[in-house]
Tab-separated table of C-alpha atoms in Angstrom:
chain	number	residue	atom	x	y	z
B	19	MET	CA	0.000	0.000	0.000
B	20	HIS	CA	2.944	2.308	-0.577
B	21	CYS	CA	4.230	2.457	-4.163
B	22	HIS	CA	5.609	5.542	-5.854
B	23	VAL	CA	5.634	6.542	-9.509
B	24	ALA	CA	6.960	9.599	-11.292
B	25	GLY	CA	6.943	11.200	-14.703
B	26	ILE	CA	8.536	13.813	-16.935
B	27	GLY	CA	5.341	15.037	-18.592
B	28	ALA	CA	5.554	12.637	-21.514
B	29	GLY	CA	2.252	11.717	-23.108
B	30	GLY	CA	0.475	14.659	-21.528
B	31	SER	CA	0.596	13.219	-18.001
B	32	GLY	CA	1.076	16.596	-16.357
B	33	ALA	CA	3.781	15.120	-14.145
B	34	PHE	CA	7.205	16.679	-13.784
B	35	ILE	CA	10.515	16.329	-11.955
B	36	SER	CA	12.591	19.354	-11.020
B	37	GLU	CA	15.778	20.055	-12.937
B	38	GLN	CA	17.697	19.717	-9.687
B	39	LEU	CA	16.392	16.204	-9.127
B	40	ARG	CA	16.858	15.211	-12.772
B	41	HIS	CA	20.516	16.176	-12.537
B	42	SER	CA	20.939	14.326	-9.249
B	43	TRP	CA	22.700	10.946	-9.125
B	44	LYS	CA	19.420	9.540	-7.779
B	45	TYR	CA	17.578	10.090	-11.063
B	46	ARG	CA	19.246	7.301	-13.055
B	47	ILE	CA	18.861	4.900	-10.134
B	48	TYR	CA	15.126	5.604	-10.051
B	49	LEU	CA	14.793	5.095	-13.814
B	50	LYS	CA	16.562	1.736	-13.573
B	51	SER	CA	14.468	0.619	-10.624
B	52	PHE	CA	11.265	1.448	-12.519
B	53	GLY	CA	12.599	-0.658	-15.394
B	54	ILE	CA	12.453	2.135	-17.963
B	55	SER	CA	14.635	4.583	-19.846
B	56	GLU	CA	13.999	8.244	-20.520
B	57	ASP	CA	13.796	7.489	-24.259
B	58	GLU	CA	11.038	4.955	-23.597
B	59	LEU	CA	9.122	7.530	-21.589
B	60	ARG	CA	9.340	10.042	-24.406
B	61	GLN	CA	8.194	7.433	-26.912
B	62	HIS	CA	5.375	5.812	-24.916
B	63	GLY	CA	4.456	8.418	-22.287
B	64	ASP	CA	4.642	8.433	-18.506
B	65	GLY	CA	1.905	5.823	-18.312
B	66	LEU	CA	4.634	3.314	-19.122
B	67	VAL	CA	5.905	3.653	-15.531
B	68	ILE	CA	2.591	2.397	-14.179
B	69	ARG	CA	2.317	-0.320	-16.819
B	70	ARG	CA	5.764	-1.657	-15.921
B	71	LEU	CA	4.842	-1.573	-12.236
B	72	SER	CA	1.736	-3.647	-12.943
B	73	GLU	CA	3.724	-6.124	-15.052
B	74	GLN	CA	6.389	-6.565	-12.379
B	75	LEU	CA	3.723	-7.022	-9.729
B	76	ALA	CA	1.937	-9.621	-11.850
B	77	GLU	CA	5.061	-11.798	-11.644
B	78	SER	CA	4.775	-11.936	-7.858
B	79	GLN	CA	3.400	-15.068	-6.216
B	80	LEU	CA	2.769	-13.356	-2.887
B	81	VAL	CA	1.564	-9.812	-3.566
B	82	GLY	CA	-1.767	-9.498	-5.351
B	83	ALA	CA	-2.190	-5.740	-5.676
B	84	ALA	CA	-0.638	-2.401	-4.774
B	85	VAL	CA	-1.685	1.175	-4.057
B	86	VAL	CA	0.033	3.596	-6.449
B	87	LEU	CA	0.590	7.070	-5.050
B	88	ALA	CA	0.093	10.441	-6.667
B	89	LEU	CA	2.153	13.320	-5.259
B	90	ASP	CA	0.872	16.880	-5.082
B	91	GLY	CA	3.375	19.719	-5.098
B	92	VAL	CA	4.209	22.723	-2.962
B	93	VAL	CA	1.682	25.548	-3.207
B	94	ASP	CA	2.385	29.272	-2.964
B	95	GLU	CA	0.627	31.862	-0.797
B	96	GLN	CA	-2.169	32.119	-3.369
B	97	GLY	CA	-2.691	28.355	-3.264
B	98	ASN	CA	-1.263	27.718	-6.732
B	99	LEU	CA	1.225	25.014	-7.599
B	100	ASP	CA	4.734	26.368	-6.970
B	101	ARG	CA	6.844	24.644	-9.614
B	102	ALA	CA	10.052	26.303	-8.404
B	103	ARG	CA	9.765	24.634	-4.989
B	104	THR	CA	8.288	21.325	-6.178
B	105	GLU	CA	10.757	18.507	-6.817
B	106	SER	CA	8.293	15.917	-8.081
B	107	TYR	CA	4.668	16.312	-9.119
B	108	VAL	CA	2.412	13.388	-9.991
B	109	PRO	CA	-1.190	14.523	-10.671
B	110	ASN	CA	-4.177	12.679	-9.263
B	111	ASP	CA	-5.976	12.448	-12.589
B	112	PHE	CA	-2.944	10.817	-14.222
B	113	VAL	CA	-2.617	8.139	-11.527
B	114	ALA	CA	-6.387	7.565	-11.349
B	115	ARG	CA	-6.624	7.142	-15.119
B	116	GLU	CA	-3.636	4.830	-15.463
B	117	THR	CA	-4.270	2.593	-12.437
B	118	ALA	CA	-7.848	2.042	-13.614
B	119	LYS	CA	-6.384	0.094	-16.543
B	120	TYR	CA	-4.943	-2.636	-14.305
B	121	ALA	CA	-6.779	-4.990	-11.966
B	122	ASN	CA	-3.779	-5.239	-9.630
B	123	LEU	CA	-3.424	-1.496	-8.975
B	124	TYR	CA	-5.332	0.917	-6.740
B	125	PHE	CA	-5.322	4.713	-6.737
B	126	GLY	CA	-3.704	6.614	-3.875
B	127	ALA	CA	-4.413	10.349	-4.209
B	128	SER	CA	-2.411	13.322	-2.947
B	129	VAL	CA	-3.872	16.724	-2.082
B	130	ASN	CA	-1.923	19.606	-0.612
B	131	PRO	CA	-4.327	20.958	2.049
B	132	TYR	CA	-3.235	24.542	1.421
B	133	ARG	CA	-4.893	24.563	-1.991
B	134	PRO	CA	-8.007	26.773	-1.909
B	135	ASP	CA	-10.046	23.955	-3.476
B	136	ALA	CA	-8.517	21.205	-1.326
B	137	LEU	CA	-11.884	19.927	-0.067
B	138	GLU	CA	-13.258	19.684	-3.594
B	139	ARG	CA	-10.114	17.835	-4.633
B	140	LEU	CA	-10.689	15.333	-1.825
B	141	GLU	CA	-14.231	14.729	-3.013
B	142	GLN	CA	-13.023	14.259	-6.586
B	143	ALA	CA	-10.309	11.856	-5.462
B	144	ARG	CA	-12.859	9.755	-3.597
B	145	ALA	CA	-15.167	9.792	-6.604
B	146	ASP	CA	-12.267	8.608	-8.769
B	147	GLY	CA	-11.681	5.628	-6.504
B	148	ALA	CA	-8.914	6.825	-4.202
B	149	VAL	CA	-8.343	4.516	-1.226
B	150	LEU	CA	-6.160	6.965	0.708
B	151	ILE	CA	-4.508	10.386	0.658
B	152	LYS	CA	-0.715	10.618	0.612
B	153	TRP	CA	1.437	13.365	2.117
B	154	LEU	CA	5.171	13.996	2.191
B	155	PRO	CA	5.113	16.981	4.574
B	156	ALA	CA	8.850	17.690	4.449
B	157	ILE	CA	8.705	17.925	0.648
B	158	GLN	CA	5.253	19.454	0.195
B	159	GLN	CA	5.777	22.038	2.971
B	160	ILE	CA	2.748	20.811	4.944
B	161	ASP	CA	2.561	21.268	8.716
B	162	PRO	CA	0.237	18.500	10.009
B	163	ALA	CA	-0.243	20.440	13.276
B	164	ASP	CA	-1.516	23.585	11.523
B	165	GLU	CA	-5.018	24.265	12.852
B	166	ARG	CA	-5.966	25.804	9.508
B	167	LEU	CA	-6.135	22.211	8.273
B	168	ILE	CA	-9.001	21.234	10.569
B	169	PRO	CA	-11.646	21.457	7.763
B	170	PHE	CA	-9.410	19.251	5.619
B	171	TYR	CA	-9.160	16.672	8.376
B	172	GLU	CA	-12.895	16.769	8.963
B	173	LYS	CA	-13.456	16.124	5.265
B	174	LEU	CA	-11.119	13.108	5.412
B	175	VAL	CA	-13.245	11.685	8.229
B	176	GLU	CA	-16.453	12.398	6.315
B	177	LEU	CA	-15.130	10.657	3.197
B	178	ASP	CA	-13.543	7.820	5.206
B	179	LEU	CA	-10.188	8.458	3.535
B	180	PRO	CA	-7.113	7.410	5.521
B	181	LEU	CA	-4.108	9.741	5.520
B	182	LEU	CA	-0.797	8.064	4.689
B	183	THR	CA	1.821	10.580	5.760
B	184	HIS	CA	5.586	10.315	5.878
B	185	ALA	CA	6.837	10.352	9.467
B	186	GLY	CA	10.482	10.967	10.306
B	187	ASP	CA	13.161	12.430	8.079
B	188	GLU	CA	12.975	12.298	4.279
B	189	HIS	CA	16.122	11.617	2.216
B	190	SER	CA	14.841	10.597	-1.226
B	191	PHE	CA	14.850	14.159	-2.594
B	192	THR	CA	17.500	16.850	-2.830
B	193	ARG	CA	15.994	19.052	-0.087
B	194	ALA	CA	13.506	18.706	2.761
B	195	ASP	CA	12.226	20.480	5.871
B	196	ASN	CA	12.423	17.510	8.209
B	197	SER	CA	10.937	19.372	11.161
B	198	LEU	CA	7.590	18.743	9.422
B	199	GLY	CA	8.066	14.979	9.803
B	200	ASP	CA	7.801	15.141	13.601
B	201	PRO	CA	5.344	12.359	14.600
B	202	LEU	CA	3.935	14.522	17.399
B	203	LYS	CA	2.501	16.817	14.732
B	204	LEU	CA	0.059	14.011	13.947
B	205	ARG	CA	-1.841	14.572	17.175
B	206	LEU	CA	-4.162	17.096	15.518
B	207	PRO	CA	-5.567	14.788	12.811
B	208	LEU	CA	-5.650	11.886	15.266
B	209	ASP	CA	-7.625	13.949	17.775
B	210	LEU	CA	-10.121	14.760	15.018
B	211	GLY	CA	-10.666	11.091	14.196
B	212	VAL	CA	-8.635	10.810	10.997
B	213	THR	CA	-7.293	7.348	10.256
B	214	VAL	CA	-3.574	8.136	10.116
B	215	ILE	CA	-0.960	5.791	8.671
B	216	ALA	CA	2.542	6.835	9.727
B	217	ALA	CA	4.822	5.753	6.894
B	218	HIS	CA	7.948	3.793	7.817
B	219	VAL	CA	7.031	3.863	11.542
B	220	ALA	CA	9.040	7.118	11.687
B	221	THR	CA	12.319	5.226	11.413
B	222	SER	CA	14.626	8.143	10.658
B	223	GLY	CA	15.789	11.379	12.211
B	224	GLN	CA	15.053	13.050	15.498
B	225	GLN	CA	13.353	16.075	17.014
B	226	ASP	CA	14.392	17.876	20.204
B	227	GLY	CA	17.072	15.269	20.898
B	228	GLN	CA	14.623	12.325	20.702
B	229	ASP	CA	14.494	9.969	17.735
B	230	ASN	CA	11.287	10.058	15.753
B	231	MET	CA	10.361	6.427	16.289
B	232	ALA	CA	10.468	6.958	20.051
B	233	ARG	CA	8.132	9.926	19.607
B	234	LEU	CA	5.683	7.875	17.545
B	235	LEU	CA	5.423	4.603	19.466
B	236	PRO	CA	3.591	5.926	22.577
B	237	LEU	CA	0.863	7.347	20.338
B	238	PHE	CA	-0.346	3.837	19.451
B	239	GLU	CA	-1.676	3.320	22.973
B	240	GLU	CA	-3.375	6.703	22.922
B	241	TYR	CA	-5.002	6.575	19.476
B	242	PRO	CA	-6.813	3.508	18.096
B	243	ASN	CA	-7.000	5.299	14.724
B	244	LEU	CA	-3.195	5.280	14.306
B	245	TYR	CA	-1.515	2.763	12.014
B	246	ALA	CA	1.946	2.486	10.472
B	247	ASP	CA	3.340	0.866	7.369
B	248	ILE	CA	6.506	-1.224	7.420
B	249	SER	CA	7.872	0.001	4.098
B	250	SER	CA	11.656	0.575	4.000
B	251	LEU	CA	12.331	-1.188	7.327
B	252	THR	CA	14.689	-3.634	5.620
B	253	GLN	CA	16.768	-0.933	3.950
B	254	LEU	CA	20.474	-0.811	4.694
B	255	ASN	CA	20.048	2.246	6.915
B	256	LYS	CA	16.967	0.946	8.781
B	257	VAL	CA	17.335	-2.784	9.455
B	258	ARG	CA	18.053	-2.102	13.126
B	259	PHE	CA	14.532	-0.749	13.538
B	260	MET	CA	12.732	-3.999	12.652
B	261	ARG	CA	13.603	-5.711	15.929
B	262	ARG	CA	12.886	-2.525	17.797
B	263	LEU	CA	9.406	-2.386	16.291
B	264	GLN	CA	8.756	-6.011	17.205
B	265	ASP	CA	9.900	-5.387	20.781
B	266	SER	CA	7.767	-2.242	21.080
B	267	GLY	CA	4.481	-4.015	21.732
B	268	VAL	CA	2.634	-2.372	18.820
B	269	ALA	CA	-0.183	-4.761	17.921
B	270	ALA	CA	0.133	-6.576	14.597
B	271	GLU	CA	-3.275	-5.313	13.466
B	272	ARG	CA	-1.912	-1.754	13.511
B	273	LEU	CA	0.879	-2.553	11.036
B	274	LEU	CA	0.385	-2.499	7.262
B	275	TYR	CA	2.563	-4.025	4.583
B	276	GLY	CA	4.220	-1.548	2.225
B	277	THR	CA	7.245	-1.628	-0.047
B	278	ASP	CA	8.117	1.998	-0.853
B	279	PHE	CA	8.477	0.812	-4.468
B	280	PRO	CA	10.678	1.410	-6.433
B	281	LEU	CA	13.180	1.294	-3.549
B	282	ILE	CA	12.805	-2.502	-3.293
B	283	ARG	CA	14.404	-2.656	-6.759
B	284	THR	CA	17.406	-0.448	-5.978
B	285	GLY	CA	19.431	-2.952	-3.954
B	286	LEU	CA	18.907	-0.980	-0.739
B	287	THR	CA	16.781	-3.797	0.710
B	288	SER	CA	19.101	-6.690	-0.142
B	289	PRO	CA	18.714	-9.571	2.341
B	290	LEU	CA	22.465	-9.365	2.862
B	291	PHE	CA	21.930	-6.262	4.974
B	292	SER	CA	19.820	-8.387	7.335
B	293	LEU	CA	22.452	-11.120	7.623
B	294	PRO	CA	23.520	-10.116	11.172
B	295	GLN	CA	19.889	-10.331	12.313
B	296	LEU	CA	18.836	-13.454	10.382
B	297	GLY	CA	21.991	-15.528	9.906
B	298	TRP	CA	23.080	-17.372	6.775
B	299	GLN	CA	20.487	-20.163	7.018
B	300	ARG	CA	17.579	-17.764	6.587
B	301	THR	CA	19.366	-15.244	4.378
B	302	LEU	CA	20.724	-17.443	1.577
B	303	PRO	CA	17.317	-18.703	0.311
B	304	LEU	CA	16.105	-15.100	0.123
B	305	LEU	CA	18.895	-14.180	-2.287
B	306	LYS	CA	17.498	-16.706	-4.775
B	307	VAL	CA	14.011	-15.153	-4.895
B	308	ARG	CA	13.648	-13.498	-8.301
B	309	SER	CA	10.668	-11.213	-7.727
B	310	ALA	CA	11.555	-8.077	-5.755
B	311	TRP	CA	8.033	-8.135	-4.302
B	312	ASP	CA	8.286	-11.743	-3.155
B	313	GLN	CA	11.758	-11.212	-1.768
B	314	ASP	CA	10.491	-8.225	0.205
B	315	VAL	CA	7.626	-10.230	1.721
B	316	ARG	CA	9.776	-13.255	2.511
B	317	LEU	CA	12.464	-11.079	4.061
B	318	LYS	CA	9.980	-9.395	6.383
B	319	LEU	CA	8.408	-12.736	7.256
B	320	ALA	CA	11.876	-14.025	8.104
B	321	TYR	CA	12.011	-11.461	10.874
B	322	GLY	CA	8.969	-13.130	12.383
B	323	LEU	CA	6.273	-10.631	11.497
B	324	PRO	CA	2.795	-12.176	11.786
B	325	ALA	CA	1.172	-13.129	8.495
B	326	GLU	CA	-1.794	-10.853	9.217
B	327	VAL	CA	0.420	-7.796	8.739
B	328	PHE	CA	0.454	-8.567	5.022
B	329	SER	CA	-3.331	-8.488	4.641
B	330	ASN	CA	-4.153	-5.622	7.017
B	331	ALA	CA	-3.924	-2.980	4.302
B	332	ALA	CA	-6.617	-4.643	2.193
B	333	ALA	CA	-8.884	-4.909	5.220
B	334	LEU	CA	-8.410	-1.230	6.073
B	335	LEU	CA	-8.409	0.351	2.617
B	336	LEU	CA	-10.813	-1.798	0.601
B	337	LYS	CA	-13.792	-1.728	2.941
């Protein structure tokens, strides 16, 4: 329930990537992990990214479907899209249109709440089949604790749309305001009854001398409407957090399976990075798994996560 796509505007998608990001070393890695080239995008359009995602997913024996995420941009003081401060923009209508072509893909919308028509955009997203709303606060310049967002949160509750929001620091782009990833900023939407999914269980960075995961974990006892996804927890820089999550006492029904695709195809989640935790006997068979999706599931199962974690997202999002 956590898969990213991107585009360069080919085929009239409306998507774009900033020049700064396109000239970053990360750009070619992302293209390779999507299984495409820039020439192919120009020839076939940005929809090819979503088609390749669906094809790769279809080869999986363990994962039946995925939520594909749009990504709204930064907005200026007038509420208009600020292209100069937006690193990646993936429009809702593009993702809704393309995912509708494939039975194994679902639409995850993104709406910057500072847009003047944000509530109307939420209603349109729901009408187009969105199963959640995605935020990257550090990139989109969204403060989840801003009380001006109360009407937005109330609309999410009315529409029964969960909010999947990045918690913790963000390092996939060239710049970020990581103070906006503070998990304690999620108290406002939680207090208002929003179903909040904290991406990555806040496994990066710190605020006020306390690491973000430590700030998030106590909130699970306080808010029954708080969930977290386990995407990226087997990355090289995060494997230490998997055991910590398991030892935290967070109930399995509050954890949702996610991949943070395309990162599972970059090599960052190689089972070799989990060798110290799993040992050779459990690690070696994982290296032979061809599908990146299946390898990701089997790797997380090898840590001892309950099987229900891998079906919780469907139960929550496809009601």
